[in-house]
Amino acid sequence: MRLTKEEVDALNSLAIARTDLIKISNVLSKKTAEEKARFFKNEKFMRWWIDAVAGLIQHWYSIEENIATNVQTKSKE
Protein backbone atom coordinates (compact mmCIF):
# COMPACT_ATOMS: atom_id res chain seq x y z
CA MET A 1 0.00 0.00 0.00
CA ARG A 2 1.33 3.43 -0.95
CA LEU A 3 1.19 6.50 1.26
CA THR A 4 -0.98 9.41 0.21
CA LYS A 5 0.59 12.81 -0.38
CA GLU A 6 -0.75 13.96 3.00
CA GLU A 7 0.80 10.95 4.75
CA VAL A 8 4.14 11.55 3.02
CA ASP A 9 3.99 15.21 4.04
CA ALA A 10 3.22 14.20 7.63
CA LEU A 11 6.07 11.70 7.67
CA ASN A 12 8.48 14.31 6.27
CA SER A 13 7.31 16.80 8.88
CA LEU A 14 8.00 14.30 11.65
CA ALA A 15 11.47 13.65 10.24
CA ILE A 16 12.22 17.38 10.19
CA ALA A 17 10.97 17.77 13.78
CA ARG A 18 13.13 14.83 14.86
CA THR A 19 16.15 16.39 13.17
CA ASP A 20 15.50 19.67 14.98
CA LEU A 21 15.36 17.90 18.33
CA ILE A 22 18.60 16.04 17.59
CA LYS A 23 20.30 19.34 16.73
CA ILE A 24 19.09 20.90 19.98
CA SER A 25 20.24 17.87 21.95
CA ASN A 26 23.66 17.97 20.28
CA VAL A 27 24.13 21.65 21.06
CA LEU A 28 23.12 21.17 24.69
CA SER A 29 25.34 18.11 25.11
CA LYS A 30 28.38 20.23 24.20
CA LYS A 31 27.60 22.87 26.82
CA THR A 32 29.08 22.80 30.29
CA ALA A 33 26.86 22.35 33.32
CA GLU A 34 27.36 26.03 34.12
CA GLU A 35 26.28 27.10 30.64
CA LYS A 36 23.19 24.89 30.80
CA ALA A 37 22.31 26.30 34.22
CA ARG A 38 22.69 29.83 32.84
CA PHE A 39 20.37 29.03 29.90
CA PHE A 40 17.71 27.38 31.98
CA LYS A 41 17.78 29.92 34.81
CA ASN A 42 17.05 32.71 32.35
CA GLU A 43 13.30 33.38 32.43
CA LYS A 44 13.15 34.75 28.87
CA PHE A 45 14.96 31.68 27.51
CA MET A 46 12.75 29.31 29.51
CA ARG A 47 9.56 30.94 28.23
CA TRP A 48 10.88 30.64 24.67
CA TRP A 49 11.90 27.01 25.28
CA ILE A 50 8.53 26.04 26.74
CA ASP A 51 6.63 27.75 23.91
CA ALA A 52 8.82 26.09 21.27
CA VAL A 53 8.45 22.63 22.79
CA ALA A 54 4.70 23.09 23.26
CA GLY A 55 4.36 24.09 19.61
CA LEU A 56 6.34 21.07 18.50
CA ILE A 57 4.25 18.72 20.64
CA GLN A 58 1.04 20.24 19.26
CA HIS A 59 2.39 19.76 15.73
CA TRP A 60 3.12 16.09 16.46
CA TYR A 61 -0.41 15.60 17.81
CA SER A 62 -1.93 17.13 14.67
CA ILE A 63 0.20 14.88 12.46
CA GLU A 64 -0.72 11.84 14.51
CA GLU A 65 -4.41 12.77 14.32
CA ASN A 66 -4.17 13.29 10.55
CA ILE A 67 -2.53 9.90 10.05
CA ALA A 68 -5.04 8.14 12.33
CA THR A 69 -7.95 9.75 10.48
CA ASN A 70 -6.51 8.67 7.11
CA VAL A 71 -5.95 5.10 8.32
CA GLN A 72 -9.52 4.87 9.65
CA THR A 73 -10.88 6.23 6.37
CA LYS A 74 -8.83 3.72 4.33
CA SER A 75 -9.92 0.80 6.51
CA LYS A 76 -13.59 1.67 5.90
CA GLU A 77 -13.15 1.72 2.12
PDB file of C-alpha atoms in Angstrom:
ATOM      1  CA  MET A   1       0.000   0.000   0.000  1.00  0.00           C
ATOM      2  CA  ARG A   2       1.332   3.427  -0.955  1.00  0.00           C
ATOM      3  CA  LEU A   3       1.193   6.499   1.257  1.00  0.00           C
ATOM      4  CA  THR A   4      -0.983   9.409   0.207  1.00  0.00           C
ATOM      5  CA  LYS A   5       0.585  12.813  -0.378  1.00  0.00           C
ATOM      6  CA  GLU A   6      -0.752  13.959   3.003  1.00  0.00           C
ATOM      7  CA  GLU A   7       0.802  10.953   4.751  1.00  0.00           C
ATOM      8  CA  VAL A   8       4.139  11.546   3.018  1.00  0.00           C
ATOM      9  CA  ASP A   9       3.995  15.214   4.045  1.00  0.00           C
ATOM     10  CA  ALA A  10       3.220  14.205   7.632  1.00  0.00           C
ATOM     11  CA  LEU A  11       6.067  11.705   7.671  1.00  0.00           C
ATOM     12  CA  ASN A  12       8.475  14.306   6.271  1.00  0.00           C
ATOM     13  CA  SER A  13       7.310  16.804   8.879  1.00  0.00           C
ATOM     14  CA  LEU A  14       8.001  14.301  11.652  1.00  0.00           C
ATOM     15  CA  ALA A  15      11.468  13.652  10.235  1.00  0.00           C
ATOM     16  CA  ILE A  16      12.223  17.384  10.194  1.00  0.00           C
ATOM     17  CA  ALA A  17      10.968  17.771  13.777  1.00  0.00           C
ATOM     18  CA  ARG A  18      13.126  14.826  14.865  1.00  0.00           C
ATOM     19  CA  THR A  19      16.151  16.387  13.170  1.00  0.00           C
ATOM     20  CA  ASP A  20      15.501  19.670  14.979  1.00  0.00           C
ATOM     21  CA  LEU A  21      15.357  17.903  18.333  1.00  0.00           C
ATOM     22  CA  ILE A  22      18.596  16.045  17.593  1.00  0.00           C
ATOM     23  CA  LYS A  23      20.301  19.337  16.726  1.00  0.00           C
ATOM     24  CA  ILE A  24      19.094  20.897  19.984  1.00  0.00           C
ATOM     25  CA  SER A  25      20.239  17.866  21.947  1.00  0.00           C
ATOM     26  CA  ASN A  26      23.662  17.966  20.276  1.00  0.00           C
ATOM     27  CA  VAL A  27      24.131  21.649  21.057  1.00  0.00           C
ATOM     28  CA  LEU A  28      23.117  21.173  24.690  1.00  0.00           C
ATOM     29  CA  SER A  29      25.336  18.109  25.106  1.00  0.00           C
ATOM     30  CA  LYS A  30      28.375  20.225  24.198  1.00  0.00           C
ATOM     31  CA  LYS A  31      27.597  22.875  26.824  1.00  0.00           C
ATOM     32  CA  THR A  32      29.078  22.798  30.289  1.00  0.00           C
ATOM     33  CA  ALA A  33      26.859  22.345  33.324  1.00  0.00           C
ATOM     34  CA  GLU A  34      27.365  26.035  34.118  1.00  0.00           C
ATOM     35  CA  GLU A  35      26.277  27.105  30.638  1.00  0.00           C
ATOM     36  CA  LYS A  36      23.190  24.889  30.796  1.00  0.00           C
ATOM     37  CA  ALA A  37      22.314  26.298  34.216  1.00  0.00           C
ATOM     38  CA  ARG A  38      22.693  29.829  32.844  1.00  0.00           C
ATOM     39  CA  PHE A  39      20.372  29.028  29.903  1.00  0.00           C
ATOM     40  CA  PHE A  40      17.708  27.382  31.984  1.00  0.00           C
ATOM     41  CA  LYS A  41      17.777  29.923  34.809  1.00  0.00           C
ATOM     42  CA  ASN A  42      17.053  32.714  32.353  1.00  0.00           C
ATOM     43  CA  GLU A  43      13.301  33.376  32.434  1.00  0.00           C
ATOM     44  CA  LYS A  44      13.151  34.750  28.875  1.00  0.00           C
ATOM     45  CA  PHE A  45      14.955  31.680  27.507  1.00  0.00           C
ATOM     46  CA  MET A  46      12.751  29.308  29.506  1.00  0.00           C
ATOM     47  CA  ARG A  47       9.564  30.941  28.232  1.00  0.00           C
ATOM     48  CA  TRP A  48      10.878  30.645  24.666  1.00  0.00           C
ATOM     49  CA  TRP A  49      11.905  27.008  25.276  1.00  0.00           C
ATOM     50  CA  ILE A  50       8.529  26.038  26.744  1.00  0.00           C
ATOM     51  CA  ASP A  51       6.627  27.754  23.911  1.00  0.00           C
ATOM     52  CA  ALA A  52       8.818  26.090  21.272  1.00  0.00           C
ATOM     53  CA  VAL A  53       8.449  22.629  22.790  1.00  0.00           C
ATOM     54  CA  ALA A  54       4.697  23.087  23.264  1.00  0.00           C
ATOM     55  CA  GLY A  55       4.355  24.093  19.608  1.00  0.00           C
ATOM     56  CA  LEU A  56       6.342  21.071  18.499  1.00  0.00           C
ATOM     57  CA  ILE A  57       4.252  18.719  20.639  1.00  0.00           C
ATOM     58  CA  GLN A  58       1.044  20.238  19.260  1.00  0.00           C
ATOM     59  CA  HIS A  59       2.389  19.765  15.731  1.00  0.00           C
ATOM     60  CA  TRP A  60       3.119  16.085  16.465  1.00  0.00           C
ATOM     61  CA  TYR A  61      -0.411  15.603  17.807  1.00  0.00           C
ATOM     62  CA  SER A  62      -1.931  17.131  14.671  1.00  0.00           C
ATOM     63  CA  ILE A  63       0.199  14.884  12.455  1.00  0.00           C
ATOM     64  CA  GLU A  64      -0.725  11.836  14.511  1.00  0.00           C
ATOM     65  CA  GLU A  65      -4.407  12.767  14.323  1.00  0.00           C
ATOM     66  CA  ASN A  66      -4.170  13.287  10.555  1.00  0.00           C
ATOM     67  CA  ILE A  67      -2.528   9.900  10.048  1.00  0.00           C
ATOM     68  CA  ALA A  68      -5.040   8.144  12.332  1.00  0.00           C
ATOM     69  CA  THR A  69      -7.948   9.751  10.478  1.00  0.00           C
ATOM     70  CA  ASN A  70      -6.512   8.675   7.106  1.00  0.00           C
ATOM     71  CA  VAL A  71      -5.947   5.104   8.324  1.00  0.00           C
ATOM     72  CA  GLN A  72      -9.515   4.867   9.647  1.00  0.00           C
ATOM     73  CA  THR A  73     -10.879   6.231   6.369  1.00  0.00           C
ATOM     74  CA  LYS A  74      -8.833   3.715   4.333  1.00  0.00           C
ATOM     75  CA  SER A  75      -9.922   0.801   6.512  1.00  0.00           C
ATOM     76  CA  LYS A  76     -13.590   1.671   5.902  1.00  0.00           C
ATOM     77  CA  GLU A  77     -13.149   1.716   2.125  1.00  0.00           C
TER      78      GLU A  77
END
